[in-house]
Amino acid sequence: MPASDAADGDILRFADVAFSWRQGDAFRLEIEGFAVQRGESLLIMGPSGSGKSTFLSLACGIVSPERGEIAVAGATISDLRGAALDRFRAEHFGIIFQMFNLLPYGSIVDNVLLPLIFARERRSRASYDGDPAEEARRLLARLGLESALHRRSAPTLSVGQQQRVAVARALIGSPAVVIADEPTSALDRDHQQAFLDLLFEEAERAGATLVMVSHDATMAPRFQRTVELGSLMRQN
């Protein structure tokens, strides 16, 4: 369903959104209005427990708001349910989870290809130059994992290698929005910078909007815009 008044340049928009995990919960996320531009790189800052992961879950439809509208690419995802929502998320979002969420029994390439099972258009984009498995191997090699491709399953990789598999999975098929939940938290400073170099380069190559949440203010200069989550919250 088209969003009623989404701006042409907005890829993601929150309007009068409210959410809490349980009725009467002391934590409540309320955002009166917020938008992310197409192609923008955005860092959302906030301390642990401030609602950063909840914000991302709302943005990509993992959870639904109690009230309000969330629009992505001109569609109101807060109105979608079930299989329709799953297909929309697979088509439009590449998600780098904090815990990576890799399939323990799938190969490394299988893990990267997973979103394409549910997303016809995204699979078509990944197949533009041939077999999507070849695009998966290209991304993995670009992310420094060419020597690990012979391994049968994700648990045999180091934490840093698993993280890069998660990035390749998020980027394959050029999704409109890449969502990253504290993806550098397990890395030291040097590896953080190298990881961000690769993430930005591949997101730009895919033409994707990048939205990352973190509590680490030292990353802010890398992004076009930085926002404190608390500044988005409705003040009662």
Short mmCIF file of C-alpha atoms in Angstrom, two decimals:
data_model
loop_
_atom_site.label_atom_id
_atom_site.label_comp_id
_atom_site.label_asym_id
_atom_site.label_seq_id
_atom_site.Cartn_x
_atom_site.Cartn_y
_atom_site.Cartn_z
CA MET A 1 0.00 0.00 0.00
CA PRO A 2 1.47 3.38 -0.94
CA ALA A 3 2.34 5.74 1.87
CA SER A 4 -0.03 8.71 1.72
CA ASP A 5 2.50 11.52 1.77
CA ALA A 6 6.00 10.03 1.53
CA ALA A 7 8.50 12.53 0.15
CA ASP A 8 10.14 11.54 -3.13
CA GLY A 9 13.62 11.60 -1.57
CA ASP A 10 12.74 9.55 1.50
CA ILE A 11 13.53 5.84 1.64
CA LEU A 12 12.39 5.44 5.27
CA ARG A 13 9.87 7.50 7.21
CA PHE A 14 8.37 7.31 10.72
CA ALA A 15 5.17 9.27 11.45
CA ASP A 16 3.58 9.40 14.94
CA VAL A 17 5.05 5.98 15.86
CA ALA A 18 4.68 4.47 19.34
CA PHE A 19 5.88 1.07 20.59
CA SER A 20 6.42 -0.79 23.87
CA TRP A 21 7.24 -4.46 24.36
CA ARG A 22 4.59 -5.04 27.04
CA GLN A 23 1.60 -3.11 28.29
CA GLY A 24 2.67 -0.93 31.19
CA ASP A 25 6.37 -1.36 30.35
CA ALA A 26 8.49 1.54 31.59
CA PHE A 27 10.33 1.56 28.25
CA ARG A 28 8.34 3.18 25.45
CA LEU A 29 9.61 4.38 22.07
CA GLU A 30 7.68 7.32 20.61
CA ILE A 31 8.81 9.11 17.44
CA GLU A 32 6.65 11.91 16.09
CA GLY A 33 8.42 12.27 12.77
CA PHE A 34 11.70 11.12 11.21
CA ALA A 35 12.95 10.42 7.68
CA VAL A 36 16.04 8.94 6.01
CA GLN A 37 16.99 10.03 2.49
CA ARG A 38 17.70 7.62 -0.35
CA GLY A 39 21.40 6.85 -0.52
CA GLU A 40 22.12 8.42 2.86
CA SER A 41 24.51 6.94 5.43
CA LEU A 42 23.06 7.48 8.89
CA LEU A 43 24.44 6.63 12.33
CA ILE A 44 21.94 6.50 15.20
CA MET A 45 23.62 6.88 18.57
CA GLY A 46 22.45 6.01 22.06
CA PRO A 47 23.54 4.17 25.21
CA SER A 48 22.75 0.50 25.84
CA GLY A 49 19.06 0.02 26.59
CA SER A 50 17.99 3.25 24.90
CA GLY A 51 15.97 1.46 22.18
CA LYS A 52 18.38 1.41 19.23
CA SER A 53 17.71 -2.22 18.32
CA THR A 54 13.98 -1.65 18.80
CA PHE A 55 14.16 1.27 16.35
CA LEU A 56 15.78 -0.99 13.73
CA SER A 57 13.24 -3.76 14.36
CA LEU A 58 10.44 -1.27 13.71
CA ALA A 59 12.16 0.14 10.63
CA CYS A 60 12.32 -3.23 8.87
CA GLY A 61 9.03 -4.64 10.16
CA ILE A 62 10.35 -7.28 12.59
CA VAL A 63 7.96 -5.72 15.10
CA SER A 64 4.89 -3.57 14.40
CA PRO A 65 4.09 -0.23 16.04
CA GLU A 66 1.15 0.17 18.38
CA ARG A 67 0.35 3.40 16.58
CA GLY A 68 1.55 5.35 13.59
CA GLU A 69 2.96 4.74 10.12
CA ILE A 70 6.31 3.43 8.93
CA ALA A 71 6.95 3.78 5.21
CA VAL A 72 9.79 2.24 3.19
CA ALA A 73 10.35 2.96 -0.51
CA GLY A 74 6.86 4.46 -0.74
CA ALA A 75 5.06 1.48 0.85
CA THR A 76 3.50 1.53 4.30
CA ILE A 77 5.07 -1.53 5.88
CA SER A 78 3.25 -1.00 9.17
CA ASP A 79 0.11 -2.14 7.28
CA LEU A 80 1.70 -5.38 6.02
CA ARG A 81 1.39 -8.73 7.79
CA GLY A 82 2.58 -12.32 7.47
CA ALA A 83 4.04 -13.54 4.18
CA ALA A 84 3.57 -10.15 2.47
CA LEU A 85 5.69 -8.45 5.12
CA ASP A 86 8.34 -11.21 4.96
CA ARG A 87 8.62 -10.82 1.18
CA PHE A 88 8.82 -7.04 1.39
CA ARG A 89 11.56 -7.18 4.04
CA ALA A 90 13.57 -9.72 2.02
CA GLU A 91 13.30 -7.59 -1.14
CA HIS A 92 14.14 -4.21 0.37
CA PHE A 93 16.36 -4.80 3.41
CA GLY A 94 19.80 -6.22 4.00
CA ILE A 95 20.15 -6.79 7.74
CA ILE A 96 23.38 -7.23 9.71
CA PHE A 97 22.29 -8.55 13.09
CA GLN A 98 24.41 -7.99 16.18
CA MET A 99 24.68 -11.78 16.68
CA PHE A 100 24.98 -12.40 12.87
CA ASN A 101 22.22 -15.12 12.86
CA LEU A 102 24.03 -17.41 10.43
CA LEU A 103 22.66 -20.86 9.64
CA PRO A 104 24.92 -23.34 11.47
CA TYR A 105 24.45 -26.17 8.96
CA GLY A 106 24.56 -24.20 5.73
CA SER A 107 27.70 -23.50 3.75
CA ILE A 108 29.13 -20.00 3.69
CA VAL A 109 27.69 -19.38 0.22
CA ASP A 110 24.31 -20.82 1.29
CA ASN A 111 24.20 -18.28 4.12
CA VAL A 112 24.84 -15.40 1.73
CA LEU A 113 22.17 -16.61 -0.71
CA LEU A 114 19.48 -17.05 1.96
CA PRO A 115 17.61 -13.74 1.40
CA LEU A 116 17.24 -14.48 -2.31
CA ILE A 117 14.97 -17.46 -1.61
CA PHE A 118 12.22 -15.06 -0.55
CA ALA A 119 12.95 -12.12 -2.89
CA ARG A 120 12.43 -12.60 -6.63
CA GLU A 121 13.54 -9.11 -7.72
CA ARG A 122 16.58 -9.16 -5.48
CA ARG A 123 17.56 -12.57 -6.86
CA SER A 124 17.20 -11.18 -10.37
CA ARG A 125 19.59 -8.33 -9.52
CA ALA A 126 22.09 -10.79 -8.02
CA SER A 127 21.86 -12.87 -11.22
CA TYR A 128 22.54 -9.93 -13.56
CA ASP A 129 26.04 -11.15 -14.43
CA GLY A 130 25.29 -14.87 -14.08
CA ASP A 131 24.72 -17.36 -11.27
CA PRO A 132 23.87 -15.62 -7.96
CA ALA A 133 26.28 -18.03 -6.26
CA GLU A 134 29.07 -16.37 -8.25
CA GLU A 135 27.95 -12.97 -6.97
CA ALA A 136 28.01 -14.41 -3.44
CA ARG A 137 31.58 -15.61 -3.97
CA ARG A 138 32.58 -12.20 -5.39
CA LEU A 139 31.24 -10.42 -2.31
CA LEU A 140 32.93 -12.92 0.02
CA ALA A 141 36.24 -12.53 -1.80
CA ARG A 142 35.90 -8.73 -1.70
CA LEU A 143 35.37 -9.02 2.05
CA GLY A 144 38.54 -11.08 2.45
CA LEU A 145 36.96 -14.52 2.73
CA GLU A 146 38.15 -16.15 -0.49
CA SER A 147 40.44 -18.54 1.42
CA ALA A 148 37.53 -19.60 3.69
CA LEU A 149 35.12 -20.57 0.89
CA HIS A 150 36.10 -24.23 1.10
CA ARG A 151 34.76 -24.49 4.65
CA ARG A 152 31.44 -26.26 4.93
CA SER A 153 29.71 -24.32 7.69
CA ALA A 154 29.64 -20.93 9.37
CA PRO A 155 30.57 -22.11 12.91
CA THR A 156 34.05 -23.06 11.65
CA LEU A 157 34.78 -19.36 11.01
CA SER A 158 36.16 -16.82 13.45
CA VAL A 159 33.85 -14.12 14.83
CA GLY A 160 35.30 -11.57 12.41
CA GLN A 161 34.82 -13.92 9.46
CA GLN A 162 31.23 -14.66 10.49
CA GLN A 163 30.61 -10.93 10.62
CA ARG A 164 31.82 -10.52 7.04
CA VAL A 165 29.56 -13.36 5.87
CA ALA A 166 26.67 -11.47 7.48
CA VAL A 167 27.69 -8.34 5.54
CA ALA A 168 27.80 -10.24 2.23
CA ARG A 169 24.34 -11.67 2.98
CA ALA A 170 23.03 -8.16 3.67
CA LEU A 171 24.48 -6.70 0.47
CA ILE A 172 23.72 -9.39 -2.11
CA GLY A 173 21.12 -8.37 -4.66
CA SER A 174 21.47 -4.63 -3.93
CA PRO A 175 18.73 -4.08 -1.33
CA ALA A 176 17.43 -0.53 -0.94
CA VAL A 177 18.34 -0.29 2.75
CA VAL A 178 21.15 -1.92 4.73
CA ILE A 179 20.41 -2.07 8.47
CA ALA A 180 23.35 -2.70 10.82
CA ASP A 181 22.94 -3.32 14.56
CA GLU A 182 26.24 -2.57 16.39
CA PRO A 183 28.21 -4.54 13.77
CA THR A 184 31.65 -3.45 14.99
CA SER A 185 31.14 -4.24 18.69
CA ALA A 186 33.33 -7.39 18.52
CA LEU A 187 36.20 -5.73 16.66
CA ASP A 188 39.24 -3.76 17.79
CA ARG A 189 39.79 -0.24 16.41
CA ASP A 190 41.94 -1.21 13.42
CA HIS A 191 39.53 -3.95 12.35
CA GLN A 192 36.58 -1.59 12.87
CA GLN A 193 38.01 0.89 10.36
CA ALA A 194 38.79 -1.82 7.81
CA PHE A 195 35.30 -3.26 8.24
CA LEU A 196 33.67 0.16 7.75
CA ASP A 197 35.78 0.79 4.64
CA LEU A 198 34.42 -2.42 3.08
CA LEU A 199 30.85 -1.84 4.24
CA PHE A 200 30.68 1.70 2.88
CA GLU A 201 32.30 0.74 -0.41
CA GLU A 202 29.97 -2.20 -1.03
CA ALA A 203 26.86 -0.29 0.12
CA GLU A 204 27.75 2.53 -2.29
CA ARG A 205 28.34 0.03 -5.09
CA ALA A 206 24.87 -1.45 -4.41
CA GLY A 207 23.29 2.01 -4.25
CA ALA A 208 21.97 1.19 -0.77
CA THR A 209 20.99 3.49 2.06
CA LEU A 210 22.96 2.59 5.20
CA VAL A 211 21.41 2.89 8.67
CA MET A 212 23.60 1.79 11.58
CA VAL A 213 23.09 2.01 15.33
CA SER A 214 25.95 2.20 17.82
CA HIS A 215 27.03 3.62 21.16
CA ASP A 216 30.53 4.36 19.74
CA ALA A 217 30.78 8.08 18.90
CA THR A 218 34.19 7.66 17.23
CA MET A 219 32.45 6.27 14.12
CA ALA A 220 30.37 9.42 13.58
CA PRO A 221 32.78 11.16 11.12
CA ARG A 222 32.35 8.25 8.69
CA PHE A 223 28.64 8.95 8.21
CA GLN A 224 26.81 11.70 6.36
CA ARG A 225 24.53 12.24 9.34
CA THR A 226 24.53 11.27 13.02
CA VAL A 227 21.41 11.41 15.20
CA GLU A 228 20.97 10.78 18.92
CA LEU A 229 18.00 8.45 19.38
CA GLY A 230 16.88 10.50 22.37
CA SER A 231 16.48 13.56 20.13
CA LEU A 232 13.91 11.68 18.02
CA MET A 233 11.76 10.71 20.98
CA ARG A 234 8.53 12.57 21.68
CA GLN A 235 8.93 14.76 24.74
CA ASN A 236 5.98 14.42 27.13
#
